[in-house]
Amino acid sequence: ASSAPSASSSSASLRQCWYADDSSALGKLHGILVWFRALRRIGLSYGYHPEAAKSFLVVKPELKRIARELFEPEGVQIVTGKRFLGGYVGDEGVRAAFLCEKVERWVRGVRALTSAARNFPHTAHAAMTRSLQMEWDYVFRIVLTDECALSPLREAIAKELLPALLGGPVTPSEVDLMLLLVRHGGTGIRDPLDRTAAAYPASRASTKVVFKSVQGKAPFHPGDHRATIRHALTQSKQQQDVAHKTKREAAPPHIDRRRHRVLSRSTEYKTSGWLTILPSTDNNTGLDAAEFRDALNMRYGRHPPGLAARCDHCNQPLTVDHALCCKRYGLVIRRHNELRDTFAELIGMVWGDADVRREVVLKEGEEGEGGTLPKTDRPSPS
């Protein structure tokens, strides 16, 4: 109790930030020194033991000498820039090195997914859209990032990851399309150059209430904070939609009319749900390499890799349309049977096997035999 007044007086001129047991303070050097000593003294009574060797004092370059004189006896490390809560505070030069290190790690992550995409493109796509790109999206929200530093990252995505997902080379105009949101005809892999331009302003706008409260300029009201977040996110989403729509409309002049029609259908008729679903063995939502690549290539009007030049059954040129419509190729019957079996399985799961019966198909008898023979087919819904 006797030390409480000294602690409150030492922190009166400081702005403190606590995240779990990580403490930080912003203020004048002498005030921070008094606060740090009080924290080490009072914290012992509560089981809190600040370690000076793991503590960093971020100062301006011109204040390093004074900071050393004050804090070296405490064992605190003096730096001009340091990682803080996933972001960065401090000198611009050190921030550039911090971002370069981040970009190098992200590029390694993209290349690891590229290696996985050769055999498991659906899983690699899900890992990219749901995990890896969220890492740099967070950094973009809290650190003002130079677009030039992100060029290696975008190049790795455009020249390595996307070709691995598609199973073939990708043109620059196709890259621009694929790096859009799914609802705008993209793959959901976002362009890091676009994100860094939009994420930081949106983050500043959404945290305006907290920012003013920490500065002591206004009291904090949770309702105002939530309303500010909703407004900022809505505005950011609208701006993002306009930008992506503009990029999507700028791409078609570089492609033929047939592909233009294919791209328009994917956005107008909302046929992109399969790209946003996580692959799952339990829910049977995972696509193998051939299925995923065929679907992704057809989405952008490309020729699926590995498709033969001519139909084996009628010797016609084997285009995607012919493969889907040829009555002798077998895909029509196969698609019908897959849908039939899926419906039968779902009905059996809901109402039980009693409502699913096996349809008896009659076929002609073998040569020399009269009559017909029953043939048990796959389950069909009753």
Tab-separated table of C-alpha atoms in Angstrom:
chain	number	residue	atom	x	y	z
A	1	ALA	CA	0.000	0.000	0.000
A	2	SER	CA	2.871	2.351	0.749
A	3	SER	CA	4.285	1.895	-2.752
A	4	ALA	CA	1.010	2.468	-4.580
A	5	PRO	CA	1.224	6.288	-4.535
A	6	SER	CA	4.710	6.205	-6.022
A	7	ALA	CA	3.553	3.869	-8.784
A	8	SER	CA	0.588	6.034	-9.687
A	9	SER	CA	2.651	9.208	-9.619
A	10	SER	CA	5.354	7.688	-11.795
A	11	SER	CA	2.833	6.594	-14.431
A	12	ALA	CA	0.768	9.771	-14.394
A	13	SER	CA	2.637	11.298	-17.342
A	14	LEU	CA	2.982	8.006	-19.243
A	15	ARG	CA	0.742	6.131	-21.637
A	16	GLN	CA	0.815	2.455	-20.781
A	17	CYS	CA	-0.124	-0.496	-22.965
A	18	TRP	CA	-0.601	-3.949	-21.460
A	19	TYR	CA	-1.170	-7.096	-23.492
A	20	ALA	CA	-1.533	-10.019	-21.085
A	21	ASP	CA	1.713	-9.877	-19.073
A	22	ASP	CA	3.601	-7.778	-21.644
A	23	SER	CA	3.844	-4.200	-20.424
A	24	SER	CA	4.964	-1.075	-22.248
A	25	ALA	CA	4.948	2.652	-21.642
A	26	LEU	CA	5.366	5.796	-23.719
A	27	GLY	CA	6.756	9.020	-22.310
A	28	LYS	CA	9.851	10.966	-21.286
A	29	LEU	CA	13.027	9.060	-20.448
A	30	HIS	CA	13.103	10.024	-16.772
A	31	GLY	CA	9.428	9.153	-16.357
A	32	ILE	CA	9.939	5.748	-17.964
A	33	LEU	CA	12.917	5.096	-15.687
A	34	VAL	CA	10.872	5.850	-12.568
A	35	TRP	CA	8.014	3.716	-13.901
A	36	PHE	CA	10.299	0.775	-14.704
A	37	ARG	CA	11.906	0.815	-11.266
A	38	ALA	CA	8.504	1.028	-9.580
A	39	LEU	CA	7.224	-1.834	-11.745
A	40	ARG	CA	10.144	-4.057	-10.764
A	41	ARG	CA	9.676	-3.212	-7.094
A	42	ILE	CA	5.898	-3.531	-6.896
A	43	GLY	CA	5.605	-6.450	-9.311
A	44	LEU	CA	7.390	-8.822	-6.942
A	45	SER	CA	4.468	-8.692	-4.535
A	46	TYR	CA	2.151	-9.916	-7.304
A	47	GLY	CA	4.429	-12.526	-8.821
A	48	TYR	CA	5.336	-10.253	-11.729
A	49	HIS	CA	9.069	-10.244	-12.452
A	50	PRO	CA	10.120	-7.879	-15.277
A	51	GLU	CA	13.384	-9.067	-16.813
A	52	ALA	CA	15.673	-6.209	-17.781
A	53	ALA	CA	17.616	-8.366	-20.242
A	54	LYS	CA	14.401	-8.953	-22.209
A	55	SER	CA	13.297	-5.322	-21.988
A	56	PHE	CA	13.918	-2.825	-24.782
A	57	LEU	CA	13.890	0.950	-24.740
A	58	VAL	CA	13.048	2.403	-28.168
A	59	VAL	CA	14.426	5.928	-28.514
A	60	LYS	CA	15.229	8.415	-31.242
A	61	PRO	CA	18.822	8.187	-32.537
A	62	GLU	CA	19.770	11.535	-30.987
A	63	LEU	CA	18.694	10.318	-27.530
A	64	LYS	CA	20.678	7.076	-27.453
A	65	ARG	CA	23.553	8.543	-25.429
A	66	ILE	CA	21.284	9.941	-22.710
A	67	ALA	CA	19.260	6.721	-22.677
A	68	ARG	CA	22.397	4.644	-22.122
A	69	GLU	CA	23.443	6.791	-19.197
A	70	LEU	CA	20.053	6.339	-17.558
A	71	PHE	CA	19.166	2.732	-18.382
A	72	GLU	CA	22.427	0.821	-18.723
A	73	PRO	CA	22.619	0.340	-14.925
A	74	GLU	CA	19.180	-1.280	-15.156
A	75	GLY	CA	20.327	-3.740	-17.835
A	76	VAL	CA	17.760	-2.536	-20.406
A	77	GLN	CA	18.687	-2.811	-24.090
A	78	ILE	CA	18.686	0.508	-25.987
A	79	VAL	CA	17.442	0.347	-29.604
A	80	THR	CA	16.052	2.743	-32.207
A	81	GLY	CA	13.426	0.309	-33.488
A	82	LYS	CA	11.800	-2.913	-32.335
A	83	ARG	CA	9.048	-5.369	-33.171
A	84	PHE	CA	5.986	-4.644	-31.029
A	85	LEU	CA	2.782	-6.718	-30.843
A	86	GLY	CA	3.375	-8.145	-34.299
A	87	GLY	CA	4.102	-4.704	-35.731
A	88	TYR	CA	6.961	-2.258	-35.451
A	89	VAL	CA	7.797	0.981	-33.655
A	90	GLY	CA	10.852	3.138	-34.123
A	91	ASP	CA	13.290	4.351	-36.746
A	92	GLU	CA	12.367	4.262	-40.445
A	93	GLY	CA	15.601	2.571	-41.479
A	94	VAL	CA	15.173	-0.265	-39.016
A	95	ARG	CA	11.544	-0.588	-40.082
A	96	ALA	CA	12.668	-1.226	-43.662
A	97	ALA	CA	14.934	-4.032	-42.437
A	98	PHE	CA	12.054	-5.416	-40.362
A	99	LEU	CA	9.776	-5.491	-43.417
A	100	CYS	CA	12.450	-7.030	-45.649
A	101	GLU	CA	12.886	-9.841	-43.153
A	102	LYS	CA	9.133	-10.370	-43.089
A	103	VAL	CA	8.893	-10.400	-46.887
A	104	GLU	CA	11.707	-12.947	-47.155
A	105	ARG	CA	9.887	-15.236	-44.738
A	106	TRP	CA	6.605	-14.825	-46.633
A	107	VAL	CA	8.318	-15.608	-49.933
A	108	ARG	CA	9.689	-18.802	-48.409
A	109	GLY	CA	6.163	-19.648	-47.308
A	110	VAL	CA	4.805	-19.060	-50.826
A	111	ARG	CA	7.489	-21.306	-52.271
A	112	ALA	CA	6.671	-24.012	-49.748
A	113	LEU	CA	3.020	-23.845	-50.831
A	114	THR	CA	4.154	-23.914	-54.464
A	115	SER	CA	5.935	-27.173	-53.785
A	116	ALA	CA	2.826	-28.588	-52.110
A	117	ALA	CA	0.572	-27.327	-54.917
A	118	ARG	CA	2.199	-29.644	-57.439
A	119	ASN	CA	0.415	-32.597	-55.839
A	120	PHE	CA	-2.215	-30.947	-53.626
A	121	PRO	CA	-3.340	-27.704	-55.295
A	122	HIS	CA	-6.661	-27.474	-53.442
A	123	THR	CA	-5.004	-27.779	-50.043
A	124	ALA	CA	-2.276	-25.308	-51.016
A	125	HIS	CA	-4.887	-22.803	-52.184
A	126	ALA	CA	-6.790	-23.122	-48.905
A	127	ALA	CA	-3.587	-22.680	-46.883
A	128	MET	CA	-2.741	-19.577	-48.867
A	129	THR	CA	-6.130	-17.887	-48.618
A	130	ARG	CA	-6.938	-18.900	-45.035
A	131	SER	CA	-3.530	-18.720	-43.376
A	132	LEU	CA	-0.421	-17.363	-45.067
A	133	GLN	CA	-1.845	-14.222	-46.623
A	134	MET	CA	-3.506	-13.376	-43.310
A	135	GLU	CA	-0.032	-12.975	-41.821
A	136	TRP	CA	0.958	-10.122	-44.099
A	137	ASP	CA	-2.556	-8.708	-44.036
A	138	TYR	CA	-2.155	-8.177	-40.283
A	139	VAL	CA	1.221	-6.485	-40.733
A	140	PHE	CA	-0.211	-4.224	-43.443
A	141	ARG	CA	-2.905	-3.068	-41.017
A	142	ILE	CA	-0.495	-1.966	-38.300
A	143	VAL	CA	2.676	-0.982	-40.189
A	144	LEU	CA	2.853	1.518	-43.032
A	145	THR	CA	4.474	-0.608	-45.733
A	146	ASP	CA	6.391	0.459	-48.823
A	147	GLU	CA	5.037	-1.199	-51.964
A	148	CYS	CA	8.530	-1.574	-53.429
A	149	ALA	CA	9.491	-3.921	-50.599
A	150	LEU	CA	6.624	-6.242	-51.565
A	151	SER	CA	7.661	-6.783	-55.181
A	152	PRO	CA	9.438	-10.113	-54.443
A	153	LEU	CA	6.308	-11.389	-52.714
A	154	ARG	CA	4.000	-10.552	-55.595
A	155	GLU	CA	6.481	-11.976	-58.071
A	156	ALA	CA	6.616	-15.266	-56.157
A	157	ILE	CA	2.820	-15.483	-56.198
A	158	ALA	CA	2.488	-14.582	-59.880
A	159	LYS	CA	5.368	-16.613	-61.292
A	160	GLU	CA	5.480	-19.602	-58.958
A	161	LEU	CA	2.292	-20.227	-56.976
A	162	LEU	CA	-0.376	-19.456	-59.589
A	163	PRO	CA	1.291	-21.568	-62.330
A	164	ALA	CA	1.579	-24.441	-59.847
A	165	LEU	CA	-2.123	-24.179	-59.001
A	166	LEU	CA	-3.163	-24.085	-62.661
A	167	GLY	CA	-0.625	-26.595	-63.901
A	168	GLY	CA	0.743	-24.278	-66.589
A	169	PRO	CA	2.095	-20.796	-67.371
A	170	VAL	CA	0.018	-17.730	-66.546
A	171	THR	CA	-0.073	-14.460	-68.478
A	172	PRO	CA	0.129	-11.059	-66.716
A	173	SER	CA	-3.512	-10.285	-67.553
A	174	GLU	CA	-4.565	-13.614	-66.026
A	175	VAL	CA	-2.524	-12.835	-62.918
A	176	ASP	CA	-4.392	-9.546	-62.513
A	177	LEU	CA	-7.686	-11.430	-62.698
A	178	MET	CA	-6.678	-14.217	-60.349
A	179	LEU	CA	-5.459	-11.828	-57.658
A	180	LEU	CA	-8.976	-10.513	-57.135
A	181	LEU	CA	-11.594	-11.521	-54.611
A	182	VAL	CA	-13.562	-14.653	-55.439
A	183	ARG	CA	-16.803	-12.741	-55.919
A	184	HIS	CA	-15.086	-10.626	-58.572
A	185	GLY	CA	-13.804	-13.616	-60.509
A	186	GLY	CA	-10.501	-14.058	-58.699
A	187	THR	CA	-9.040	-16.941	-56.745
A	188	GLY	CA	-9.215	-15.263	-53.337
A	189	ILE	CA	-5.434	-14.823	-53.297
A	190	ARG	CA	-5.125	-11.088	-52.797
A	191	ASP	CA	-2.560	-8.849	-54.417
A	192	PRO	CA	-0.189	-7.697	-51.635
A	193	LEU	CA	0.389	-4.378	-53.411
A	194	ASP	CA	-3.336	-3.625	-53.345
A	195	ARG	CA	-3.720	-4.734	-49.747
A	196	THR	CA	-0.928	-2.567	-48.377
A	197	ALA	CA	-2.537	0.495	-49.959
A	198	ALA	CA	-5.952	-0.242	-48.430
A	199	ALA	CA	-5.314	-2.036	-45.132
A	200	TYR	CA	-3.428	0.644	-43.189
A	201	PRO	CA	-5.899	3.522	-43.811
A	202	ALA	CA	-8.813	1.221	-42.962
A	203	SER	CA	-7.125	0.167	-39.734
A	204	ARG	CA	-6.453	3.770	-38.725
A	205	ALA	CA	-10.061	4.704	-39.419
A	206	SER	CA	-11.497	1.762	-37.453
A	207	THR	CA	-9.350	2.451	-34.356
A	208	LYS	CA	-10.023	6.177	-34.237
A	209	VAL	CA	-11.999	5.999	-30.979
A	210	VAL	CA	-9.328	3.942	-29.213
A	211	PHE	CA	-6.599	6.205	-30.576
A	212	LYS	CA	-8.189	9.341	-29.137
A	213	SER	CA	-8.900	7.605	-25.844
A	214	VAL	CA	-5.284	6.492	-25.421
A	215	GLN	CA	-4.149	10.036	-26.155
A	216	GLY	CA	-6.497	11.313	-23.469
A	217	LYS	CA	-8.463	13.457	-25.912
A	218	ALA	CA	-11.813	11.706	-25.411
A	219	PRO	CA	-13.363	9.077	-23.114
A	220	PHE	CA	-13.699	5.556	-24.433
A	221	HIS	CA	-17.211	4.352	-25.294
A	222	PRO	CA	-17.509	0.737	-26.541
A	223	GLY	CA	-20.630	1.530	-28.550
A	224	ASP	CA	-18.897	4.321	-30.439
A	225	HIS	CA	-15.924	2.052	-31.015
A	226	ARG	CA	-18.062	-0.721	-32.528
A	227	ALA	CA	-19.955	1.759	-34.707
A	228	THR	CA	-16.681	3.243	-35.950
A	229	ILE	CA	-15.355	-0.208	-36.828
A	230	ARG	CA	-18.507	-1.100	-38.763
A	231	HIS	CA	-18.452	2.160	-40.690
A	232	ALA	CA	-14.743	1.907	-41.512
A	233	LEU	CA	-14.982	-1.722	-42.640
A	234	THR	CA	-18.060	-1.027	-44.765
A	235	GLN	CA	-16.379	1.922	-46.430
A	236	SER	CA	-13.195	-0.068	-47.015
A	237	LYS	CA	-15.161	-2.953	-48.519
A	238	GLN	CA	-17.003	-0.611	-50.875
A	239	GLN	CA	-13.755	0.969	-52.025
A	240	GLN	CA	-12.232	-2.464	-52.490
A	241	ASP	CA	-15.205	-3.635	-54.556
A	242	VAL	CA	-14.935	-0.602	-56.822
A	243	ALA	CA	-11.196	-1.138	-57.313
A	244	HIS	CA	-11.590	-4.852	-58.046
A	245	LYS	CA	-14.479	-4.258	-60.425
A	246	THR	CA	-12.364	-1.727	-62.299
A	247	LYS	CA	-9.480	-4.194	-62.596
A	248	ARG	CA	-11.810	-6.971	-63.721
A	249	GLU	CA	-13.343	-4.793	-66.422
A	250	ALA	CA	-9.898	-3.692	-67.600
A	251	ALA	CA	-8.725	-7.260	-68.224
A	252	PRO	CA	-11.226	-8.513	-70.904
A	253	PRO	CA	-9.810	-6.385	-73.798
A	254	HIS	CA	-6.718	-8.603	-73.652
A	255	ILE	CA	-8.701	-11.852	-74.061
A	256	ASP	CA	-11.029	-13.261	-76.705
A	257	ARG	CA	-14.820	-13.109	-76.635
A	258	ARG	CA	-15.286	-16.741	-75.589
A	259	ARG	CA	-13.128	-16.343	-72.496
A	260	HIS	CA	-14.775	-13.006	-71.785
A	261	ARG	CA	-18.129	-14.780	-71.698
A	262	VAL	CA	-16.755	-17.473	-69.378
A	263	LEU	CA	-15.339	-14.876	-66.979
A	264	SER	CA	-18.589	-12.933	-66.964
A	265	ARG	CA	-20.577	-16.032	-66.039
A	266	SER	CA	-18.363	-16.778	-63.043
A	267	THR	CA	-19.145	-13.377	-61.534
A	268	GLU	CA	-22.702	-12.737	-62.694
A	269	TYR	CA	-24.078	-16.159	-61.770
A	270	LYS	CA	-22.081	-16.520	-58.527
A	271	THR	CA	-20.479	-19.852	-59.403
A	272	SER	CA	-17.456	-19.411	-57.131
A	273	GLY	CA	-18.557	-21.117	-53.938
A	274	TRP	CA	-16.298	-24.115	-54.488
A	275	LEU	CA	-13.222	-21.873	-54.153
A	276	THR	CA	-14.191	-20.663	-50.682
A	277	ILE	CA	-14.966	-24.051	-49.105
A	278	LEU	CA	-12.244	-25.694	-47.070
A	279	PRO	CA	-11.209	-29.126	-48.358
A	280	SER	CA	-12.474	-31.765	-45.957
A	281	THR	CA	-12.391	-35.537	-46.179
A	282	ASP	CA	-15.279	-35.884	-43.727
A	283	ASN	CA	-17.535	-33.576	-45.744
A	284	ASN	CA	-16.208	-34.784	-49.103
A	285	THR	CA	-15.341	-31.228	-50.173
A	286	GLY	CA	-11.739	-31.910	-51.150
A	287	LEU	CA	-10.749	-31.965	-54.813
A	288	ASP	CA	-7.840	-33.976	-56.097
A	289	ALA	CA	-5.165	-32.341	-58.238
A	290	ALA	CA	-6.845	-33.083	-61.581
A	291	GLU	CA	-10.302	-31.967	-60.422
A	292	PHE	CA	-9.048	-28.715	-58.918
A	293	ARG	CA	-6.887	-27.804	-61.907
A	294	ASP	CA	-9.638	-28.642	-64.384
A	295	ALA	CA	-12.136	-26.493	-62.493
A	296	LEU	CA	-9.692	-23.599	-62.106
A	297	ASN	CA	-8.653	-23.660	-65.762
A	298	MET	CA	-12.260	-23.832	-66.918
A	299	ARG	CA	-13.087	-20.902	-64.636
A	300	TYR	CA	-10.722	-18.730	-66.679
A	301	GLY	CA	-11.581	-20.201	-70.069
A	302	ARG	CA	-8.315	-22.092	-70.324
A	303	HIS	CA	-7.736	-25.517	-71.833
A	304	PRO	CA	-7.501	-28.055	-68.975
A	305	PRO	CA	-4.041	-29.632	-68.802
A	306	GLY	CA	-3.758	-33.201	-70.024
A	307	LEU	CA	-6.858	-33.082	-72.238
A	308	ALA	CA	-6.391	-35.124	-75.412
A	309	ALA	CA	-6.523	-33.481	-78.821
A	310	ARG	CA	-9.368	-35.687	-80.099
A	311	CYS	CA	-12.202	-37.655	-78.571
A	312	ASP	CA	-11.391	-41.357	-78.276
A	313	HIS	CA	-14.960	-42.354	-79.114
A	314	CYS	CA	-16.017	-40.134	-82.024
A	315	ASN	CA	-12.673	-38.671	-83.164
A	316	GLN	CA	-13.967	-35.108	-82.912
A	317	PRO	CA	-11.742	-32.301	-81.560
A	318	LEU	CA	-11.868	-32.731	-77.786
A	319	THR	CA	-12.793	-29.314	-76.452
A	320	VAL	CA	-14.273	-28.761	-73.006
A	321	ASP	CA	-17.746	-28.386	-74.505
A	322	HIS	CA	-17.406	-31.608	-76.472
A	323	ALA	CA	-16.121	-33.525	-73.442
A	324	LEU	CA	-19.143	-32.390	-71.432
A	325	CYS	CA	-21.712	-33.087	-74.158
A	326	CYS	CA	-20.447	-36.116	-76.090
A	327	LYS	CA	-22.918	-38.963	-75.612
A	328	ARG	CA	-20.276	-41.557	-76.452
A	329	TYR	CA	-17.541	-40.124	-74.216
A	330	GLY	CA	-19.249	-41.313	-71.036
A	331	LEU	CA	-19.115	-38.123	-68.980
A	332	VAL	CA	-22.841	-37.455	-69.320
A	333	ILE	CA	-23.727	-40.820	-67.786
A	334	ARG	CA	-20.971	-40.514	-65.202
A	335	ARG	CA	-22.189	-37.103	-64.043
A	336	HIS	CA	-25.732	-38.453	-63.834
A	337	ASN	CA	-24.604	-41.427	-61.765
A	338	GLU	CA	-22.562	-39.255	-59.409
A	339	LEU	CA	-25.549	-36.998	-58.738
A	340	ARG	CA	-27.812	-40.020	-58.321
A	341	ASP	CA	-25.462	-41.648	-55.825
A	342	THR	CA	-24.993	-38.402	-53.903
A	343	PHE	CA	-28.741	-37.885	-53.546
A	344	ALA	CA	-29.165	-41.506	-52.483
A	345	GLU	CA	-26.452	-41.144	-49.854
A	346	LEU	CA	-27.965	-37.940	-48.455
A	347	ILE	CA	-31.449	-39.449	-48.322
A	348	GLY	CA	-30.083	-42.505	-46.553
A	349	MET	CA	-28.339	-40.311	-43.975
A	350	VAL	CA	-31.526	-38.361	-43.235
A	351	TRP	CA	-34.321	-40.928	-43.457
A	352	GLY	CA	-32.450	-44.198	-43.214
A	353	ASP	CA	-31.683	-46.909	-45.704
A	354	ALA	CA	-35.329	-47.995	-45.799
A	355	ASP	CA	-36.122	-45.055	-48.087
A	356	VAL	CA	-33.361	-45.941	-50.542
A	357	ARG	CA	-33.858	-48.908	-52.824
A	358	ARG	CA	-31.717	-50.560	-55.417
A	359	GLU	CA	-33.269	-50.220	-58.820
A	360	VAL	CA	-33.430	-53.399	-60.863
A	361	VAL	CA	-32.195	-52.833	-64.406
A	362	LEU	CA	-33.246	-55.372	-67.020
A	363	LYS	CA	-30.817	-56.284	-69.758
A	364	GLU	CA	-30.866	-58.699	-72.633
A	365	GLY	CA	-29.769	-62.252	-71.933
A	366	GLU	CA	-26.517	-63.672	-73.153
A	367	GLU	CA	-26.317	-65.260	-76.570
A	368	GLY	CA	-28.138	-68.560	-76.571
A	369	GLU	CA	-30.173	-67.656	-73.487
A	370	GLY	CA	-33.743	-66.510	-73.571
A	371	GLY	CA	-35.508	-63.848	-71.561
A	372	THR	CA	-33.912	-61.091	-69.510
A	373	LEU	CA	-31.572	-61.012	-66.576
A	374	PRO	CA	-31.882	-58.655	-63.572
A	375	LYS	CA	-28.897	-56.451	-62.937
A	376	THR	CA	-28.503	-54.770	-59.553
A	377	ASP	CA	-27.394	-51.188	-59.984
A	378	ARG	CA	-26.165	-48.615	-57.523
A	379	PRO	CA	-28.663	-47.252	-54.950
A	380	SER	CA	-31.239	-44.787	-56.212
A	381	PRO	CA	-33.600	-42.617	-54.184
A	382	SER	CA	-37.130	-43.888	-54.082
